Amino acid sequence: MPNLSLSGASQPTFEVTEPAPSRTASGAEPALAIPVLAGGDGIEAGPGAAELEEDLGLDVLAALEGLGARGAAGELHRLPVPGRQVYAVGVGAGTADDLRRAGAVLGRVVTDDELCSSVSAVGDDAGLTAFVAGVVLGSFSFTLRTTDVPARVRTVTLCCSGPDDEAAGVLDRARAVAVASWQARWLATVPSNIKDPAWLADQAVALAEEQQLATDVWDEERLAADGFGGILAVGRGSASPPRLVRLDYEPSTGSARGGRRTPRVVLVGKGITFDTGGLSIKPGEAMVNMKRDMTGAAVVTGVMSALRAVGCPVRVTGLLACAENAIGADAMRPGDVLRHYGGTTTEVTNTDAEGRLVMADALAYADAELDPAVLVDVATLTGAMKVALGLRTGGFFATHDGLADSVLTASRASGERVWRMPLVDEYDALLDSSVADLDNAPGHAGAITAALFLRNFTGGRPWVHFDIASVGDAPEDRDEWTKGPTGFGVRLLLHWLGSANPLEGLSR
């Protein structure tokens, strides 16, 4: 088994300069990129084009016309400069979404160690943030190959209006958010022969401690002593025992919101490090991507790691419910009845509906022990969500309209698209069991009944449930998504939690 740690992974670093340099201070020739805008009267070469023409003696507009450039967002052309990577990147109308696509194509294509880019100069702070996210996530790669490892850009110089403190602050925040999303994607991509619950717990704790977060971990003995019956039942068929991880963020003590009276948000992440389906076994082809069934826990870990960077004004606790759903001599059986944290019982009618069992424990613990103002959970939970929304939009459920509005605002700003799904109270009766309080898999309206099952453990508190099974795994490279696990949700949650008043929606 390879010795693998998130601390050894790396993402591009960024700096701001003015104007666009064609050489570094050491004399090296970095890759260069300029923007191309689309307009009603044709294309327009954006900032940096004049400097490029002067430094390299290139007629940029003529070259672009010869290449058939249209300026569409994410369109990429390599300009005819012998021995150099020089790119013209379409930015459309220069919106944040356009710049994210432009950054992603550069992150994916540039193989030089260094890139100097004026592309983000066409946008505002939101555009810069989107461009950085695109570059970082487009450059994502994961490999355990020992040869022919793909090269990726490592240093990006942004040629903007000047390296003032405000621009540097926006850049620092933008990179923190992008890297948090990158980290979630990395965790979800690690193969499950390495990524057991204990390993995932160790990675989350190490990342949290780097950010001065308090941490706590329940092993299998402590889980049993404290009554976490759902987590234990799901994990008991595996040779790798389960874990529950708690990460705690406190805002700066100098903040007006600091202190014990500061409201708390609790984030719960599903951490199934591999899902065979248990005794209700999945078909073989359905297991191929199940190393990413802990994406919810990876998303929560990534969010927690960047809360300080975005200046989150409220307390946040992350709970990672980690287990491997395996087949073994002591595996959970259909017909078993579990007792969750707090006493609620569940009849297991399908062992492949295991994510809700571990999350129920964590939600019940949060409600009983942490007094949260808002509960949020994140999970690759149901195949039904893929049927409903396809593979480009995540689903969410909410018990509070104002909170749902805040989620949708953050979705639009972050570029992570979600759709609100209905909590149909009439379907509650489907969860009835003759031998327990709840049935874990009634078999109808799959995404909705899964959400209704979890609602039973929230104590009636304001709650948002993200079912990201539809977007947890990308089928192909497209925009900032790389084929494989996506880490979807980090940017959305950080935009919300990093706003001036994340709980403002509760008053609406």
Short mmCIF file of C-alpha atoms in Angstrom, two decimals:
data_model
loop_
_atom_site.label_atom_id
_atom_site.label_comp_id
_atom_site.label_asym_id
_atom_site.label_seq_id
_atom_site.Cartn_x
_atom_site.Cartn_y
_atom_site.Cartn_z
CA MET A 1 0.00 0.00 0.00
CA PRO A 2 1.54 3.39 -0.98
CA ASN A 3 2.13 5.89 1.81
CA LEU A 4 -0.09 8.74 0.71
CA SER A 5 -0.93 12.00 2.47
CA LEU A 6 -2.74 15.18 1.49
CA SER A 7 0.20 17.13 2.94
CA GLY A 8 2.30 15.94 0.00
CA ALA A 9 -0.14 17.21 -2.64
CA SER A 10 0.35 20.58 -4.32
CA GLN A 11 -1.68 23.15 -6.22
CA PRO A 12 -0.64 26.21 -8.24
CA THR A 13 0.50 29.30 -6.34
CA PHE A 14 -0.43 32.83 -7.48
CA GLU A 15 0.97 36.34 -7.42
CA VAL A 16 -0.08 39.68 -8.89
CA THR A 17 2.09 41.93 -11.03
CA GLU A 18 1.92 44.76 -13.57
CA PRO A 19 2.37 44.78 -16.54
CA ALA A 20 2.48 41.39 -18.31
CA PRO A 21 6.08 40.11 -18.20
CA SER A 22 7.28 37.94 -21.07
CA ARG A 23 10.26 36.85 -18.97
CA THR A 24 10.73 36.19 -15.27
CA ALA A 25 13.38 37.88 -13.16
CA SER A 26 15.64 34.86 -13.72
CA GLY A 27 15.33 35.23 -17.49
CA ALA A 28 13.07 32.18 -17.89
CA GLU A 29 10.32 32.33 -20.50
CA PRO A 30 7.02 31.33 -18.89
CA ALA A 31 3.88 30.33 -20.73
CA LEU A 32 1.78 33.39 -21.61
CA ALA A 33 -1.99 33.86 -21.88
CA ILE A 34 -4.11 36.82 -23.00
CA PRO A 35 -7.91 37.15 -23.16
CA VAL A 36 -10.05 37.35 -26.29
CA LEU A 37 -13.48 38.92 -25.89
CA ALA A 38 -16.48 38.15 -28.07
CA GLY A 39 -18.45 41.10 -29.39
CA GLY A 40 -21.19 41.87 -31.85
CA ASP A 41 -18.66 43.28 -34.31
CA GLY A 42 -16.12 40.48 -33.96
CA ILE A 43 -13.40 39.59 -31.50
CA GLU A 44 -11.30 41.92 -29.40
CA ALA A 45 -7.86 41.15 -28.02
CA GLY A 46 -7.91 42.11 -24.35
CA PRO A 47 -5.33 43.36 -21.83
CA GLY A 48 -1.79 42.16 -22.43
CA ALA A 49 -2.11 41.92 -26.21
CA ALA A 50 -0.22 45.18 -26.84
CA GLU A 51 2.65 44.10 -24.57
CA LEU A 52 2.72 40.72 -26.30
CA GLU A 53 2.96 42.35 -29.72
CA GLU A 54 5.76 44.63 -28.54
CA ASP A 55 7.76 41.91 -26.79
CA LEU A 56 7.34 39.15 -29.38
CA GLY A 57 6.72 41.08 -32.59
CA LEU A 58 3.42 39.31 -33.18
CA ASP A 59 0.29 40.71 -34.86
CA VAL A 60 -2.14 39.20 -32.36
CA LEU A 61 -5.42 40.11 -34.06
CA ALA A 62 -4.25 38.85 -37.43
CA ALA A 63 -3.09 35.60 -35.83
CA LEU A 64 -6.43 35.17 -34.08
CA GLU A 65 -8.40 35.79 -37.24
CA GLY A 66 -6.26 33.24 -39.05
CA LEU A 67 -7.00 30.69 -36.32
CA GLY A 68 -10.75 31.31 -36.55
CA ALA A 69 -11.04 32.62 -33.00
CA ARG A 70 -14.55 33.56 -31.88
CA GLY A 71 -13.83 34.57 -28.29
CA ALA A 72 -16.24 32.02 -26.81
CA ALA A 73 -15.64 31.32 -23.13
CA GLY A 74 -13.06 28.57 -22.75
CA GLU A 75 -12.02 28.61 -26.41
CA LEU A 76 -8.24 28.19 -26.60
CA HIS A 77 -5.78 28.96 -29.39
CA ARG A 78 -2.03 28.56 -29.27
CA LEU A 79 -0.41 31.50 -31.01
CA PRO A 80 2.40 30.92 -33.53
CA VAL A 81 5.41 31.70 -31.35
CA PRO A 82 8.18 29.13 -31.90
CA GLY A 83 9.38 27.42 -28.73
CA ARG A 84 6.86 29.14 -26.43
CA GLN A 85 3.50 28.27 -24.97
CA VAL A 86 1.56 31.44 -25.84
CA TYR A 87 -2.22 31.20 -25.63
CA ALA A 88 -5.22 33.33 -26.49
CA VAL A 89 -8.20 32.34 -24.35
CA GLY A 90 -11.80 33.18 -25.08
CA VAL A 91 -13.58 34.93 -22.21
CA GLY A 92 -16.95 35.58 -23.86
CA ALA A 93 -18.47 38.64 -22.21
CA GLY A 94 -16.05 38.48 -19.27
CA THR A 95 -18.54 37.21 -16.67
CA ALA A 96 -17.44 35.16 -13.68
CA ASP A 97 -18.68 31.96 -15.34
CA ASP A 98 -16.78 32.88 -18.52
CA LEU A 99 -13.56 33.49 -16.59
CA ARG A 100 -13.91 30.23 -14.67
CA ARG A 101 -14.07 28.36 -17.97
CA ALA A 102 -11.09 30.31 -19.28
CA GLY A 103 -9.04 29.52 -16.18
CA ALA A 104 -9.96 25.85 -16.35
CA VAL A 105 -8.79 25.39 -19.91
CA LEU A 106 -5.45 27.02 -19.05
CA GLY A 107 -5.04 24.91 -15.93
CA ARG A 108 -5.66 21.78 -17.98
CA VAL A 109 -3.45 22.66 -20.99
CA VAL A 110 -0.44 24.60 -19.70
CA THR A 111 2.47 22.28 -18.96
CA ASP A 112 5.17 24.88 -18.23
CA ASP A 113 5.99 25.33 -14.56
CA GLU A 114 5.13 29.04 -14.83
CA LEU A 115 2.27 30.94 -16.46
CA CYS A 116 1.88 34.71 -16.85
CA SER A 117 -1.73 35.61 -17.59
CA SER A 118 -3.67 38.83 -18.16
CA VAL A 119 -6.92 36.93 -18.68
CA SER A 120 -8.49 37.84 -15.32
CA ALA A 121 -7.84 41.55 -15.93
CA VAL A 122 -11.11 41.77 -17.88
CA GLY A 123 -13.15 40.95 -14.75
CA ASP A 124 -13.92 42.30 -11.30
CA ASP A 125 -13.15 40.63 -7.95
CA ALA A 126 -15.76 37.95 -8.61
CA GLY A 127 -14.14 37.32 -11.98
CA LEU A 128 -10.70 37.01 -10.42
CA THR A 129 -12.07 34.55 -7.87
CA ALA A 130 -13.70 32.50 -10.62
CA PHE A 131 -10.56 32.53 -12.79
CA VAL A 132 -8.40 31.29 -9.90
CA ALA A 133 -10.89 28.50 -9.19
CA GLY A 134 -10.79 27.51 -12.85
CA VAL A 135 -6.99 27.37 -13.00
CA VAL A 136 -6.62 25.43 -9.75
CA LEU A 137 -9.36 22.90 -10.49
CA GLY A 138 -8.50 22.59 -14.17
CA SER A 139 -4.93 21.71 -13.20
CA PHE A 140 -6.09 18.95 -10.87
CA SER A 141 -4.51 15.56 -11.40
CA PHE A 142 -4.10 12.47 -9.29
CA THR A 143 -1.81 9.63 -10.17
CA LEU A 144 0.16 6.88 -8.51
CA ARG A 145 2.13 6.30 -11.71
CA THR A 146 5.89 6.09 -11.36
CA THR A 147 6.56 7.20 -14.96
CA ASP A 148 5.04 9.61 -17.48
CA VAL A 149 3.47 11.75 -14.76
CA PRO A 150 1.57 14.62 -16.45
CA ALA A 151 3.13 18.07 -16.04
CA ARG A 152 1.01 20.88 -14.58
CA VAL A 153 1.52 24.60 -14.09
CA ARG A 154 2.82 25.39 -10.61
CA THR A 155 3.17 29.19 -10.49
CA VAL A 156 0.70 31.67 -11.98
CA THR A 157 1.45 35.37 -12.27
CA LEU A 158 -1.72 37.43 -12.73
CA CYS A 159 -1.21 40.65 -14.62
CA CYS A 160 -3.94 42.92 -13.29
CA SER A 161 -4.22 46.60 -12.44
CA GLY A 162 -1.37 46.36 -9.97
CA PRO A 163 -0.23 44.38 -6.91
CA ASP A 164 -2.07 46.49 -4.33
CA ASP A 165 -3.15 45.15 -0.93
CA GLU A 166 -6.80 44.84 -1.95
CA ALA A 167 -6.02 42.73 -5.00
CA ALA A 168 -3.69 40.55 -2.94
CA GLY A 169 -6.42 40.03 -0.33
CA VAL A 170 -8.96 38.99 -2.96
CA LEU A 171 -6.38 36.64 -4.47
CA ASP A 172 -5.53 35.02 -1.13
CA ARG A 173 -9.18 34.34 -0.42
CA ALA A 174 -9.82 33.09 -3.95
CA ARG A 175 -6.94 30.63 -3.80
CA ALA A 176 -7.98 29.36 -0.35
CA VAL A 177 -11.46 28.54 -1.66
CA ALA A 178 -10.12 26.91 -4.83
CA VAL A 179 -7.55 24.85 -2.92
CA ALA A 180 -10.21 23.67 -0.46
CA SER A 181 -12.23 22.36 -3.41
CA TRP A 182 -9.08 20.78 -4.87
CA GLN A 183 -8.39 19.05 -1.54
CA ALA A 184 -11.90 17.61 -1.39
CA ARG A 185 -11.49 16.28 -4.92
CA TRP A 186 -8.11 14.75 -3.99
CA LEU A 187 -9.50 13.00 -0.92
CA ALA A 188 -12.37 11.56 -2.94
CA THR A 189 -9.99 10.27 -5.61
CA VAL A 190 -7.66 8.31 -3.33
CA PRO A 191 -8.23 4.56 -3.81
CA SER A 192 -9.94 2.70 -1.02
CA ASN A 193 -7.09 0.29 -0.32
CA ILE A 194 -5.42 3.38 1.14
CA LYS A 195 -8.47 5.38 2.21
CA ASP A 196 -10.04 3.49 5.08
CA PRO A 197 -11.97 5.35 7.82
CA ALA A 198 -8.93 5.72 10.08
CA TRP A 199 -6.83 7.17 7.22
CA LEU A 200 -9.59 9.61 6.27
CA ALA A 201 -9.90 10.69 9.90
CA ASP A 202 -6.13 11.25 10.10
CA GLN A 203 -6.13 13.39 6.95
CA ALA A 204 -9.03 15.52 8.19
CA VAL A 205 -7.41 16.04 11.59
CA ALA A 206 -4.05 16.99 10.05
CA LEU A 207 -5.68 19.51 7.70
CA ALA A 208 -7.77 20.95 10.54
CA GLU A 209 -4.82 21.33 12.87
CA GLU A 210 -2.95 23.31 10.21
CA GLN A 211 -5.81 25.84 10.49
CA GLN A 212 -5.86 25.85 14.31
CA LEU A 213 -9.15 23.96 14.52
CA ALA A 214 -10.01 21.82 17.53
CA THR A 215 -10.41 18.13 16.70
CA ASP A 216 -11.86 15.00 18.28
CA VAL A 217 -12.14 11.43 16.95
CA TRP A 218 -14.37 8.56 18.08
CA ASP A 219 -12.91 5.09 17.46
CA GLU A 220 -15.08 1.97 17.42
CA GLU A 221 -14.93 1.47 21.20
CA ARG A 222 -15.95 5.03 21.95
CA LEU A 223 -18.67 4.90 19.28
CA ALA A 224 -20.12 1.84 21.02
CA ALA A 225 -19.89 3.42 24.47
CA ASP A 226 -21.67 6.58 23.28
CA GLY A 227 -24.44 4.81 21.37
CA PHE A 228 -23.65 5.56 17.71
CA GLY A 229 -25.49 2.48 16.48
CA GLY A 230 -25.86 3.52 12.85
CA ILE A 231 -22.15 4.16 12.24
CA LEU A 232 -21.20 0.95 14.02
CA ALA A 233 -23.71 -1.18 12.11
CA VAL A 234 -22.59 0.04 8.70
CA GLY A 235 -18.91 -0.41 9.54
CA ARG A 236 -19.04 -3.75 11.30
CA GLY A 237 -18.70 -5.89 8.18
CA SER A 238 -15.32 -4.34 7.34
CA ALA A 239 -11.87 -5.17 8.66
CA SER A 240 -11.36 -1.38 8.85
CA PRO A 241 -13.39 -0.05 11.80
CA PRO A 242 -15.47 3.13 11.57
CA ARG A 243 -14.71 6.60 12.87
CA LEU A 244 -16.57 9.79 13.74
CA VAL A 245 -14.52 12.97 13.39
CA ARG A 246 -15.38 16.35 14.91
CA LEU A 247 -13.69 19.55 13.72
CA ASP A 248 -14.42 22.90 15.40
CA TYR A 249 -13.87 26.39 14.03
CA GLU A 250 -14.17 29.51 16.18
CA PRO A 251 -14.15 32.98 14.58
CA SER A 252 -11.49 35.42 15.65
CA THR A 253 -11.80 36.43 19.30
CA GLY A 254 -11.36 40.02 18.16
CA SER A 255 -14.56 39.75 16.13
CA ALA A 256 -17.77 41.24 17.43
CA ARG A 257 -19.28 37.81 16.79
CA GLY A 258 -16.63 35.89 18.70
CA GLY A 259 -17.43 34.03 21.92
CA ARG A 260 -19.84 31.44 23.24
CA ARG A 261 -22.91 33.42 22.22
CA THR A 262 -21.87 33.22 18.59
CA PRO A 263 -24.34 30.95 16.74
CA ARG A 264 -23.11 27.63 15.43
CA VAL A 265 -23.55 25.94 12.08
CA VAL A 266 -23.00 22.18 11.97
CA LEU A 267 -21.88 20.48 8.75
CA VAL A 268 -22.30 16.71 8.52
CA GLY A 269 -20.50 14.75 5.79
CA LYS A 270 -21.14 11.21 4.62
CA GLY A 271 -17.83 9.35 4.79
CA ILE A 272 -18.37 5.91 3.27
CA THR A 273 -14.80 5.14 2.18
CA PHE A 274 -16.02 2.30 -0.04
CA ASP A 275 -19.52 1.04 -0.68
CA THR A 276 -20.08 -2.51 -1.86
CA GLY A 277 -23.76 -2.15 -1.01
CA GLY A 278 -23.24 -4.61 1.84
CA LEU A 279 -25.25 -7.82 1.67
CA SER A 280 -27.67 -5.98 -0.66
CA ILE A 281 -24.70 -6.00 -2.98
CA LYS A 282 -24.29 -3.59 -5.88
CA PRO A 283 -23.70 -4.84 -9.44
CA GLY A 284 -19.99 -4.88 -10.23
CA GLU A 285 -20.08 -1.90 -12.59
CA ALA A 286 -21.88 0.18 -9.95
CA MET A 287 -19.00 -0.33 -7.52
CA VAL A 288 -16.30 1.11 -9.76
CA ASN A 289 -16.66 4.69 -8.49
CA MET A 290 -17.52 3.88 -4.90
CA LYS A 291 -14.19 5.11 -3.55
CA ARG A 292 -15.82 8.54 -3.86
CA ASP A 293 -18.82 7.69 -1.65
CA MET A 294 -17.11 9.73 1.07
CA THR A 295 -17.28 12.92 -1.01
CA GLY A 296 -19.60 14.52 1.55
CA ALA A 297 -16.97 14.10 4.27
CA ALA A 298 -14.29 15.39 1.88
CA VAL A 299 -16.40 18.48 1.13
CA VAL A 300 -16.90 19.21 4.83
CA THR A 301 -13.15 18.76 5.44
CA GLY A 302 -12.32 21.17 2.63
CA VAL A 303 -14.81 23.76 3.87
CA MET A 304 -13.48 23.57 7.42
CA SER A 305 -9.92 24.11 6.18
CA ALA A 306 -10.76 27.45 4.54
CA LEU A 307 -13.17 29.07 7.03
CA ARG A 308 -10.46 31.25 8.53
CA ALA A 309 -9.30 32.40 5.11
CA VAL A 310 -12.81 33.56 4.15
CA GLY A 311 -13.41 35.22 7.54
CA CYS A 312 -16.42 33.13 8.53
CA PRO A 313 -18.17 35.09 11.32
CA VAL A 314 -20.00 32.17 12.98
CA ARG A 315 -18.87 29.04 14.78
CA VAL A 316 -18.80 25.95 12.58
CA THR A 317 -18.51 22.30 13.58
CA GLY A 318 -17.81 19.63 10.99
CA LEU A 319 -18.83 16.03 11.67
CA LEU A 320 -17.48 13.27 9.41
CA ALA A 321 -19.33 9.96 9.74
CA CYS A 322 -16.81 7.49 8.33
CA ALA A 323 -17.28 3.77 7.66
CA GLU A 324 -16.66 1.17 4.98
CA ASN A 325 -19.78 -0.68 3.85
CA ALA A 326 -18.33 -4.12 3.26
CA ILE A 327 -19.40 -7.76 3.17
CA GLY A 328 -18.13 -9.86 6.04
CA ALA A 329 -19.09 -12.42 8.64
CA ASP A 330 -20.52 -9.70 10.89
CA ALA A 331 -22.01 -7.53 8.15
CA MET A 332 -25.29 -5.72 8.75
CA ARG A 333 -28.23 -7.78 7.42
CA PRO A 334 -31.54 -6.85 5.83
CA GLY A 335 -34.08 -7.04 8.64
CA ASP A 336 -31.69 -5.88 11.36
CA VAL A 337 -32.93 -3.14 13.69
CA LEU A 338 -30.45 -0.43 14.73
CA ARG A 339 -30.57 2.04 17.59
CA HIS A 340 -29.16 5.44 16.64
CA TYR A 341 -27.58 8.06 18.85
CA GLY A 342 -30.41 9.35 21.05
CA GLY A 343 -32.50 6.17 20.83
CA THR A 344 -34.42 6.25 17.53
CA THR A 345 -34.59 2.79 15.92
CA THR A 346 -34.35 1.89 12.23
CA GLU A 347 -35.22 -1.31 10.42
CA VAL A 348 -32.65 -2.01 7.70
CA THR A 349 -34.50 -3.17 4.62
CA ASN A 350 -31.63 -2.41 2.25
CA THR A 351 -27.98 -2.42 3.36
CA ASP A 352 -27.11 -0.29 0.31
CA ALA A 353 -29.03 2.62 1.87
CA GLU A 354 -26.22 2.96 4.41
CA GLY A 355 -25.25 6.61 4.07
CA ARG A 356 -28.39 7.83 5.80
CA LEU A 357 -27.69 5.45 8.71
CA VAL A 358 -24.30 6.96 9.54
CA MET A 359 -25.51 10.51 8.94
CA ALA A 360 -28.53 10.00 11.18
CA ASP A 361 -26.18 9.37 14.11
CA ALA A 362 -24.16 12.50 13.39
CA LEU A 363 -27.26 14.69 12.95
CA ALA A 364 -28.80 13.37 16.18
CA TYR A 365 -25.55 14.07 18.04
CA ALA A 366 -25.41 17.60 16.66
CA ASP A 367 -29.01 18.28 17.67
CA ALA A 368 -28.58 16.87 21.19
CA GLU A 369 -25.11 18.20 22.04
CA LEU A 370 -24.21 21.23 19.91
CA ASP A 371 -27.33 23.44 19.83
CA PRO A 372 -26.82 24.46 16.18
CA ALA A 373 -28.63 27.42 14.65
CA VAL A 374 -28.47 25.55 11.33
CA LEU A 375 -27.80 21.94 10.39
CA VAL A 376 -26.35 21.13 6.97
CA ASP A 377 -25.47 17.72 5.59
CA VAL A 378 -23.66 16.76 2.39
CA ALA A 379 -23.78 13.31 0.80
CA THR A 380 -23.57 11.34 -2.41
CA LEU A 381 -26.79 9.76 -1.24
CA THR A 382 -29.19 8.51 -3.91
CA GLY A 383 -29.11 7.36 -7.51
CA ALA A 384 -32.58 8.88 -7.75
CA MET A 385 -31.00 12.33 -7.72
CA LYS A 386 -29.14 11.49 -10.93
CA VAL A 387 -32.44 10.49 -12.52
CA ALA A 388 -34.03 13.75 -11.43
CA LEU A 389 -31.26 16.22 -12.24
CA GLY A 390 -28.72 14.56 -14.53
CA LEU A 391 -24.98 14.95 -13.99
CA ARG A 392 -24.46 18.74 -13.90
CA THR A 393 -26.77 19.93 -11.11
CA GLY A 394 -26.84 19.02 -7.42
CA GLY A 395 -30.03 18.71 -5.42
CA PHE A 396 -30.85 20.18 -2.04
CA PHE A 397 -33.74 20.12 0.40
CA ALA A 398 -34.41 22.80 3.01
CA THR A 399 -36.85 23.26 5.87
CA HIS A 400 -36.58 27.06 5.81
CA ASP A 401 -37.30 29.26 2.78
CA GLY A 402 -34.90 32.05 3.76
CA LEU A 403 -32.10 29.54 4.23
CA ALA A 404 -32.92 28.01 0.85
CA ASP A 405 -32.67 31.47 -0.73
CA SER A 406 -29.21 31.89 0.80
CA VAL A 407 -28.14 28.56 -0.67
CA LEU A 408 -29.37 29.55 -4.12
CA THR A 409 -27.55 32.90 -3.92
CA ALA A 410 -24.32 31.12 -2.98
CA SER A 411 -24.89 28.61 -5.78
CA ARG A 412 -25.11 31.32 -8.42
CA ALA A 413 -22.08 33.20 -7.09
CA SER A 414 -19.88 30.11 -6.76
CA GLY A 415 -20.80 28.48 -10.06
CA GLU A 416 -21.87 25.25 -8.31
CA ARG A 417 -25.41 24.80 -9.59
CA VAL A 418 -28.11 23.32 -7.35
CA TRP A 419 -31.89 22.87 -7.54
CA ARG A 420 -34.24 22.86 -4.57
CA MET A 421 -36.21 19.63 -4.21
CA PRO A 422 -39.50 19.21 -2.31
CA LEU A 423 -39.91 17.68 1.15
CA VAL A 424 -43.26 16.00 0.49
CA ASP A 425 -44.83 15.41 3.89
CA GLU A 426 -47.31 12.90 2.46
CA TYR A 427 -44.39 10.56 1.80
CA ASP A 428 -43.51 10.38 5.50
CA ALA A 429 -45.83 7.39 5.83
CA LEU A 430 -43.57 5.43 3.48
CA LEU A 431 -40.91 5.38 6.24
CA ASP A 432 -43.17 3.46 8.63
CA SER A 433 -41.88 0.13 9.95
CA SER A 434 -43.80 -2.44 11.98
CA VAL A 435 -40.74 -3.30 14.09
CA ALA A 436 -38.88 0.04 14.39
CA ASP A 437 -39.40 3.79 14.31
CA LEU A 438 -38.23 4.04 10.70
CA ASP A 439 -37.58 2.00 7.56
CA ASN A 440 -34.29 2.98 5.91
CA ALA A 441 -35.32 2.19 2.32
CA PRO A 442 -39.03 2.30 1.48
CA GLY A 443 -38.31 2.05 -2.25
CA HIS A 444 -40.38 4.99 -3.53
CA ALA A 445 -39.40 8.59 -4.40
CA GLY A 446 -35.83 7.69 -3.48
CA ALA A 447 -34.21 11.11 -3.05
CA ILE A 448 -37.21 12.58 -1.21
CA THR A 449 -37.72 9.67 1.19
CA ALA A 450 -33.99 9.66 1.98
CA ALA A 451 -34.24 13.34 2.88
CA LEU A 452 -37.36 12.72 4.97
CA PHE A 453 -35.57 9.92 6.80
CA LEU A 454 -32.75 12.32 7.77
CA ARG A 455 -35.20 15.04 8.79
CA ASN A 456 -36.26 12.82 11.71
CA PHE A 457 -32.83 13.38 13.30
CA THR A 458 -32.63 17.19 13.02
CA GLY A 459 -34.79 18.06 16.02
CA GLY A 460 -36.89 20.46 13.93
CA ARG A 461 -33.96 22.84 13.53
CA PRO A 462 -33.38 24.81 10.31
CA TRP A 463 -31.76 22.23 8.04
CA VAL A 464 -30.34 21.87 4.54
CA HIS A 465 -29.63 18.49 2.96
CA PHE A 466 -27.39 18.37 -0.13
CA ASP A 467 -27.70 15.20 -2.18
CA ILE A 468 -24.75 15.48 -4.56
CA ALA A 469 -24.88 11.98 -6.04
CA SER A 470 -25.77 13.64 -9.34
CA VAL A 471 -22.59 15.72 -9.36
CA GLY A 472 -20.21 13.71 -7.18
CA ASP A 473 -18.47 12.18 -10.18
CA ALA A 474 -17.82 13.85 -13.55
CA PRO A 475 -18.01 11.59 -16.61
CA GLU A 476 -15.53 13.71 -18.61
CA ASP A 477 -13.23 16.74 -18.48
CA ARG A 478 -15.44 19.79 -18.87
CA ASP A 479 -14.86 23.34 -17.63
CA GLU A 480 -13.39 23.18 -14.10
CA TRP A 481 -14.48 19.56 -13.63
CA THR A 482 -11.94 16.83 -14.28
CA LYS A 483 -13.13 13.31 -15.02
CA GLY A 484 -13.68 11.59 -11.69
CA PRO A 485 -14.67 12.88 -8.24
CA THR A 486 -15.64 16.56 -8.24
CA GLY A 487 -15.63 17.71 -4.61
CA PHE A 488 -18.82 19.59 -5.49
CA GLY A 489 -20.16 21.91 -2.80
CA VAL A 490 -17.02 23.39 -1.25
CA ARG A 491 -17.20 26.69 -3.15
CA LEU A 492 -20.92 27.05 -2.55
CA LEU A 493 -20.64 26.48 1.20
CA LEU A 494 -17.62 28.76 1.57
CA HIS A 495 -19.36 31.55 -0.31
CA TRP A 496 -22.30 31.22 2.09
CA LEU A 497 -20.28 30.81 5.30
CA GLY A 498 -17.82 33.51 4.26
CA SER A 499 -20.54 36.11 3.76
CA ALA A 500 -21.03 38.96 6.23
CA ASN A 501 -24.04 37.28 7.85
CA PRO A 502 -24.54 33.63 6.87
CA LEU A 503 -27.61 33.32 9.09
CA GLU A 504 -29.38 36.34 7.64
CA GLY A 505 -31.69 34.02 5.74
CA LEU A 506 -33.18 32.75 9.01
CA SER A 507 -34.87 36.12 9.51
CA ARG A 508 -36.66 35.91 6.16
#
